[in-house]
């Protein structure tokens, strides 16, 4: 069974600083996808970034980048130049691809509560 | 208009009552999912559906049932609600699983959530 571990329950960061949110995963399957979602206090789940297990380069989306270290099974999210609006819960998730093309949903970590201070 | 909608957004009910949560999507995706989120935890998968005729149990399906009425609609039912089903419920959709093996991505897009309280 797959597992996602986020070891930082909470983080305080000064505005404009870069932030790294840790995520490690465990799976024996070679084909998988890694996702990061943001959940602000309003509750919705907002997709941020995706990394496929066969991708050669780290994914980037605007201020978000994913530091993918496959051998270490880590997929840390990096937010550059943090803003007050980045304050939220952040969830790392993984989807393992079942042979034959099936999908069994996402496995989520417990999240990191990020607070950006002015 | 939102691509994935959930109704109701908030619901308070009593133990033993039957409850239905509804999800509709206009994204044209085949795959739909129901998750629940408890305080301090990530989301956990309840049920998922690849198409109208394909329903699958997730990690925590006990006490829940689902119905896929159409490609765009996926409902979650609690036949006899109990207090430990108090949670935030999310519906999600995704396109065909063109994932890592195919060089694509199969991002799941979430609805706004339904906050359910069982007294």
XYZ file of C-alpha atoms in Angstrom:
237
model
C 0.000 0.000 0.000
C 1.149 3.506 -0.720
C 1.844 6.087 1.965
C 2.513 9.819 2.074
C 4.359 11.447 4.981
C 4.410 15.161 5.707
C 6.573 15.743 8.762
C 5.882 19.457 9.297
C 2.506 19.968 11.003
C 2.999 23.748 10.936
C 5.406 26.366 9.616
C 5.836 30.090 10.156
C 7.634 31.987 7.401
C 8.322 35.660 6.810
C 6.706 37.224 3.787
C 8.865 37.190 0.640
C 10.999 34.310 1.881
C 11.135 31.004 0.030
C 9.372 28.044 1.641
C 10.027 24.327 1.335
C 7.295 21.922 2.390
C 8.472 18.352 2.864
C 6.831 15.260 1.440
C 8.075 11.684 1.332
C 6.220 8.810 -0.238
C 6.337 5.064 -0.211
C 5.311 2.823 -3.069
C 6.724 -0.187 -4.843
C 4.987 0.652 -8.112
C 7.150 2.232 -10.840
C 4.362 4.388 -12.288
C 2.855 7.052 -10.097
C 1.974 10.714 -9.961
C 2.638 13.164 -7.167
C 0.404 16.166 -6.513
C 0.310 19.171 -4.244
C -2.949 20.827 -3.223
C -3.600 24.005 -1.275
C -6.523 24.288 1.123
C -7.191 27.828 2.339
C -9.347 28.515 5.377
C -12.406 28.637 3.111
C -12.005 24.873 2.654
C -11.686 24.264 -1.073
C -8.920 22.082 -2.493
C -6.834 23.890 -5.089
C -4.503 21.943 -7.384
C -1.000 23.427 -7.498
C 1.446 21.137 -9.261
C 1.999 17.615 -10.606
C 5.078 15.419 -11.051
C 5.049 12.095 -12.897
C 7.397 9.320 -11.847
C 8.981 9.219 -15.313
C 9.445 12.956 -15.637
C 13.112 13.830 -16.056
C 12.751 17.435 -14.946
C 11.260 18.957 -11.834
C 7.800 20.410 -12.371
C 7.293 24.155 -12.126
C 4.123 26.271 -12.094
C 4.693 29.971 -11.553
C 6.011 30.445 -8.005
C 5.624 26.731 -7.267
C 8.220 24.103 -8.026
C 8.498 20.494 -7.033
C 11.878 19.186 -5.897
C 11.576 15.567 -7.028
C 14.235 13.193 -5.706
C 13.148 9.776 -6.873
C 15.865 7.736 -5.176
C 15.017 9.332 -1.846
C 11.270 9.122 -2.550
C 10.760 12.767 -1.780
C 8.638 15.391 -3.529
C 9.068 18.662 -1.694
C 7.081 21.733 -2.687
C 9.032 24.982 -2.987
C 7.195 28.300 -2.951
C 9.347 31.199 -4.007
C 8.797 34.741 -2.716
C 5.995 33.820 -0.319
C 2.936 36.053 -0.024
C 0.368 36.534 2.724
C -2.175 34.769 0.538
C -0.062 31.611 0.634
C -1.176 30.992 4.219
C -3.118 27.727 4.050
C -2.949 23.966 4.559
C -0.853 22.184 1.958
C -1.375 18.541 1.091
C 0.918 16.190 -0.767
C -0.844 13.327 -2.557
C 0.057 10.356 -4.706
C -1.744 8.287 -7.287
C -0.394 4.886 -8.179
C -1.242 3.592 -11.614
C -2.731 0.145 -11.518
C -1.700 -2.094 -14.402
C -4.453 -2.093 -17.027
C -5.150 1.588 -16.620
C -7.289 1.555 -13.519
C -7.242 4.309 -10.981
C -7.846 4.038 -7.272
C -7.849 7.655 -6.258
C -5.330 9.738 -4.396
C -3.533 8.945 -1.155
C -3.019 12.099 0.901
C -0.596 13.128 3.598
C -1.854 14.812 6.765
C -0.847 18.248 5.543
C 1.290 21.184 6.609
C -0.260 24.364 7.968
C 1.736 27.246 6.498
C 1.435 30.712 7.998
C 3.075 33.643 6.240
C 3.920 36.502 8.572
C 4.221 40.140 7.408
C -19.937 28.824 -12.942
C -17.938 26.247 -11.023
C -16.896 23.138 -12.906
C -17.612 20.811 -9.955
C -20.551 21.610 -7.690
C -21.736 19.943 -4.504
C -25.066 20.182 -2.763
C -25.786 20.868 -0.008
C -22.793 22.893 1.156
C -23.676 22.426 4.792
C -25.954 19.913 6.476
C -26.808 19.105 10.051
C -28.691 15.878 10.666
C -29.480 13.420 13.417
C -28.213 9.929 14.084
C -30.062 7.320 12.067
C -31.241 9.635 9.302
C -30.597 8.920 5.625
C -28.561 11.586 3.895
C -27.642 12.110 0.243
C -24.834 14.356 -0.928
C -24.838 15.267 -4.591
C -22.067 16.135 -6.997
C -22.345 17.494 -10.523
C -19.613 18.384 -12.983
C -19.419 20.192 -16.290
C -15.819 19.239 -17.059
C -16.853 16.252 -19.169
C -14.659 13.923 -17.121
C -15.372 10.219 -16.926
C -13.924 9.591 -13.498
C -15.507 10.791 -10.275
C -14.522 10.325 -6.643
C -15.833 10.883 -3.131
C -13.458 11.704 -0.262
C -13.917 12.664 3.363
C -11.664 14.893 5.443
C -11.489 14.758 9.214
C -9.797 17.467 11.304
C -6.021 17.108 11.282
C -6.092 14.486 8.570
C -5.746 14.432 4.834
C -8.513 13.274 2.550
C -9.479 9.597 2.427
C -11.142 7.891 -0.501
C -14.685 6.555 0.000
C -15.793 5.484 -3.486
C -14.783 6.092 -7.069
C -16.343 5.554 -10.474
C -14.727 5.202 -13.874
C -18.026 5.557 -15.723
C -21.742 5.042 -15.193
C -21.423 1.258 -15.017
C -18.245 1.075 -12.968
C -18.310 1.737 -9.217
C -15.471 0.844 -6.862
C -14.961 0.918 -3.124
C -12.215 3.032 -1.679
C -10.358 2.917 1.617
C -13.336 3.720 3.876
C -16.549 2.630 2.125
C -18.310 1.049 5.113
C -21.481 2.934 5.988
C -21.669 4.657 2.590
C -23.185 3.915 -0.801
C -22.994 5.732 -4.124
C -24.935 6.142 -7.332
C -23.616 7.318 -10.688
C -26.776 8.574 -12.344
C -25.023 9.993 -15.401
C -21.554 10.886 -16.527
C -21.951 14.252 -14.835
C -23.587 13.174 -11.573
C -22.278 11.126 -8.670
C -24.168 10.901 -5.368
C -23.013 9.711 -1.964
C -25.518 8.315 0.533
C -25.303 7.661 4.222
C -28.066 5.120 4.827
C -28.125 5.597 8.596
C -25.895 8.463 9.652
C -23.780 8.191 12.805
C -21.799 10.899 14.640
C -18.381 9.675 13.501
C -19.442 10.418 9.924
C -19.261 14.092 10.797
C -16.684 15.411 8.335
C -16.009 17.548 5.290
C -16.918 15.630 2.123
C -15.354 16.327 -1.244
C -16.273 15.216 -4.711
C -13.556 15.180 -7.375
C -13.292 14.461 -11.090
C -10.504 13.524 -13.449
C -10.083 12.709 -17.103
C -8.945 9.381 -18.443
C -5.933 8.061 -16.564
C -3.269 9.380 -18.878
C -0.775 9.275 -16.077
C 2.931 8.879 -15.699
C 3.207 5.788 -17.871
C 1.614 7.639 -20.771
C 3.552 10.811 -20.207
C 0.456 12.688 -19.200
C -1.259 13.835 -16.066
C -4.587 12.883 -14.505
C -5.165 15.737 -12.110
C -8.221 15.509 -9.889
C -10.317 18.627 -9.569
C -12.310 19.068 -6.403
C -15.694 20.518 -5.627
C -16.115 23.079 -2.837
C -16.965 20.457 -0.217
C -19.988 19.618 1.929
C -19.707 20.068 5.667
C -21.806 17.379 7.317
C -22.589 17.274 11.022
C -24.325 14.250 12.540
C -25.737 14.864 16.003
